[in-house]
Short mmCIF file of C-alpha atoms in Angstrom, two decimals:
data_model
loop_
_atom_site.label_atom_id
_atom_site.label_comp_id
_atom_site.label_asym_id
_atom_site.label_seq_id
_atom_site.Cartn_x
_atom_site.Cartn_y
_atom_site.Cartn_z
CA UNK O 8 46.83 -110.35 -28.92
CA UNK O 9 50.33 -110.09 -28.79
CA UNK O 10 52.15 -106.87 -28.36
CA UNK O 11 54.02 -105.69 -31.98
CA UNK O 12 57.38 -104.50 -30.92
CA UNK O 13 59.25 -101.67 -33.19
CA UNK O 14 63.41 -102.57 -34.48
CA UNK O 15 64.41 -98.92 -35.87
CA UNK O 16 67.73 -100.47 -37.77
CA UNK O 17 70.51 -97.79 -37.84
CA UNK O 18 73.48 -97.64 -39.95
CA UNK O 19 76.19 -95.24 -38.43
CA UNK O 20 76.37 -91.85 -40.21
CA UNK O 21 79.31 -91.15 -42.60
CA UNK O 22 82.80 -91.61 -40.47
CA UNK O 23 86.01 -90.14 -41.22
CA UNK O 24 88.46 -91.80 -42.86
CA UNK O 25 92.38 -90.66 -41.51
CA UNK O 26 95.81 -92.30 -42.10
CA UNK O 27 96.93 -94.04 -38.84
CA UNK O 28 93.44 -94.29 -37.07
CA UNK O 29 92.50 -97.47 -35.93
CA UNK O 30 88.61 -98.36 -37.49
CA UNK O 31 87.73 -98.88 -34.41
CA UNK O 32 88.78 -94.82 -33.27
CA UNK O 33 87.12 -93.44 -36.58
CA UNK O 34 84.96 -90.27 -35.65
CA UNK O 35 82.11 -88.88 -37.78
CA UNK O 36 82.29 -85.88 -40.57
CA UNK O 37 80.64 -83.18 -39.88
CA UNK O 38 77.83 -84.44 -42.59
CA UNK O 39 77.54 -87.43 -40.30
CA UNK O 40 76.92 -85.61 -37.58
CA UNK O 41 74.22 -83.30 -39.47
CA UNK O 42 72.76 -86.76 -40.63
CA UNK O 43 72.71 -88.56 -37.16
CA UNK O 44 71.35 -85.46 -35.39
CA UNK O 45 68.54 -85.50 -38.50
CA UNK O 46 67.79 -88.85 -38.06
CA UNK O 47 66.83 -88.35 -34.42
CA UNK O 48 64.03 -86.00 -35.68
CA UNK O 49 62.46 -88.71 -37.71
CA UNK O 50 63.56 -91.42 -34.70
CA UNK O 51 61.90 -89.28 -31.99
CA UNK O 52 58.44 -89.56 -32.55
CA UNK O 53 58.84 -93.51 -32.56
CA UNK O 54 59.96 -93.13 -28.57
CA UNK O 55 62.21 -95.21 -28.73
CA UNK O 56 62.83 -97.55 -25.33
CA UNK O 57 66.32 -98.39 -25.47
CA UNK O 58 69.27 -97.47 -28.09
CA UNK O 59 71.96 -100.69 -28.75
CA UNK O 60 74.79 -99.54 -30.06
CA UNK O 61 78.20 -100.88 -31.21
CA UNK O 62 81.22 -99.25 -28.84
CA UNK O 63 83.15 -98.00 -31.80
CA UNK O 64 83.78 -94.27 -32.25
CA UNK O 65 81.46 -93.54 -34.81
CA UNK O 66 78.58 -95.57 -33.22
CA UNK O 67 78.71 -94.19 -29.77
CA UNK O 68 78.32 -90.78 -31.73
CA UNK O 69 75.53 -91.58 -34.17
CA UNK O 70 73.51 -92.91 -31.37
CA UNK O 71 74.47 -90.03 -28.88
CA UNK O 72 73.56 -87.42 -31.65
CA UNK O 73 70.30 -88.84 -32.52
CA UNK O 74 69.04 -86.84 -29.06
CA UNK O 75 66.74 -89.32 -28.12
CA UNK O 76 65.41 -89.49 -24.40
CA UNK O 77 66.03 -93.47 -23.94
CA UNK O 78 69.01 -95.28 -22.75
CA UNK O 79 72.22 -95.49 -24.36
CA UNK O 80 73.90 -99.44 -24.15
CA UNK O 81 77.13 -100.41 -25.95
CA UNK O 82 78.41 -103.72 -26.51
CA UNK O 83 81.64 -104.20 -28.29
CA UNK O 84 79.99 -107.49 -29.86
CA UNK O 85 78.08 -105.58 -32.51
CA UNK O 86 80.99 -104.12 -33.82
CA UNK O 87 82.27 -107.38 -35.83
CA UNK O 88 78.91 -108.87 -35.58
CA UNK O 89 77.31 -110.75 -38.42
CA UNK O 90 74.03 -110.29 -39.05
CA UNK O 91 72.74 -114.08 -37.64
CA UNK O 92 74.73 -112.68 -34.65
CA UNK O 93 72.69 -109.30 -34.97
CA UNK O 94 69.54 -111.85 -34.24
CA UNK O 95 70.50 -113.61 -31.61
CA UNK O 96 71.61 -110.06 -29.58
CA UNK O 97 67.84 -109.26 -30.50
CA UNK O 98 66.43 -111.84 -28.99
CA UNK O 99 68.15 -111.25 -25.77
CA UNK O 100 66.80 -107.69 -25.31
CA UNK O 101 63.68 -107.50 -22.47
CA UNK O 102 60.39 -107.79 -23.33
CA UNK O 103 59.85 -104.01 -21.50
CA UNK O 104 61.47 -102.96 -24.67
CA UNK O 105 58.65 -102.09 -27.27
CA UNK O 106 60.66 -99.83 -29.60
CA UNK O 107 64.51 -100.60 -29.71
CA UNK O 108 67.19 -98.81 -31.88
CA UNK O 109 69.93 -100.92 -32.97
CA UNK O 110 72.89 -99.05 -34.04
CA UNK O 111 75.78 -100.53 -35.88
CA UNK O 112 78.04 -101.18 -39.31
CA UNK O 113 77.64 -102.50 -42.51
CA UNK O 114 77.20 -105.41 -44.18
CA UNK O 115 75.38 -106.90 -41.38
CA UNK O 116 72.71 -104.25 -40.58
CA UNK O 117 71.53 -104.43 -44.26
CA UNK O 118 71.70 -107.95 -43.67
CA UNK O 119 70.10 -108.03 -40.76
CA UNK O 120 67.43 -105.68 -42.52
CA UNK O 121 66.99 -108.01 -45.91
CA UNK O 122 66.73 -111.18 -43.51
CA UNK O 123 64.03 -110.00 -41.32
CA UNK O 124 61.99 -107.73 -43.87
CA UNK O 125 62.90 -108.58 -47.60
CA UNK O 126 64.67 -106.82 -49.76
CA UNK O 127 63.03 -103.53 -50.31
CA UNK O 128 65.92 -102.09 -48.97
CA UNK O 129 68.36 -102.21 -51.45
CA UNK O 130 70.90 -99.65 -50.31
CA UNK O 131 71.97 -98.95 -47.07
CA UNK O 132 74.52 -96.29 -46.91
CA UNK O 133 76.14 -94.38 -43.92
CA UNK O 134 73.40 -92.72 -41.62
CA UNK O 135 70.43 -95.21 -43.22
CA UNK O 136 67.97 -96.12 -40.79
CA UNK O 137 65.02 -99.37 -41.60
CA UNK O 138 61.86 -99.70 -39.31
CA UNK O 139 60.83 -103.06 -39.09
CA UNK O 140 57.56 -104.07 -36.99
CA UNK O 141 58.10 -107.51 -35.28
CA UNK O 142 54.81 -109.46 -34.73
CA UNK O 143 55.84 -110.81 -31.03
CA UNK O 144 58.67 -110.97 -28.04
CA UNK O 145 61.84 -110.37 -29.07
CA UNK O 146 62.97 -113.89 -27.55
CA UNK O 147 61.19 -114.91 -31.22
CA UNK O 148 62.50 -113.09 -34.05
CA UNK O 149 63.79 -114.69 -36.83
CA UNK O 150 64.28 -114.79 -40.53
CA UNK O 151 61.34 -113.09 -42.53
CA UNK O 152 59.30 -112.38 -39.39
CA UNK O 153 59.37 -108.51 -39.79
CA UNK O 154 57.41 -106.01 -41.90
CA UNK O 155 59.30 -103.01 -42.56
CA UNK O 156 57.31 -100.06 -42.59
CA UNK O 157 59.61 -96.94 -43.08
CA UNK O 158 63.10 -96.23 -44.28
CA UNK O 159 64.74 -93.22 -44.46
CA UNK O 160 68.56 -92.60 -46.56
CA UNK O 161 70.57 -89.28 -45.84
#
């Protein structure tokens, strides 16, 4: 039988929005940092292996605030990603990784989300998180392969 892995689908928590600051630069409110650091609590007990995250501002934050014990990698390709793009990142991640957090920006984590798992999901607003069991390596995920089994909206 083949090993389920866990995606934990994160949508950055609610950014600021201030005259002259480049998207990419855009810190979190403070209710985005009480949301990311609340989303950790329900993130923890998943333990998660490794946390993805985009390299913008607001990312970096969400995912540093969440508290969790695993390692923290950025790539500056999620940040403009599509979600087809969001996929083929996945399947790139080591099969060591059972439980992976993906942190990054809307529309293509819902996408990502609705491709993999249906569209339960119907909203996915700043700080949303989706947990999606995969049924094998993540070297073969793909479209409608995922069950999600939580979801969680600030």
């Amino acid at each position: 039988m083949r090993a389920m892995k866990t995606l934990i689908v994160l949508r950055h928590a609610k950014a600021e929005h201030i005259p002259g600051v480049l998207d990419f630069e855009r810190g979190l409110t403070n209710r985005g940092q009480r949301n990311a650091r609340e989303a950790g609590v329900l993130i923890g007990p998943l333990k998660p292996d490794l946390i993805l995250s985009s390299a913008s501002k607001r990312t970096k934050e969400t995912a540093e605030l969440l508290g969790l014990a695993a390692p923290l990698e950025l790539d500056r390709d999620i940040y403009e990603a599509y979600a087809d793009e969001l996929l083929v990142l996945l399947r790139q991640v080591g099969p060591d990784v059972g439980t992976l957090v993906l942190v990054g920006h809307n529309p293509s984590v819902h996408e990502l989300v609705i491709g993999l798992a249906g569209d339960q999901v119907d909203t996915f607003p700043p700080g949303a998180f989706a947990v999606i069991e995969l049924p094998g390596p993540w070297s073969e995920i793909d479209s409608g392969t995922g069950t999600l089994v939580d979801s969680h909206r600030p």
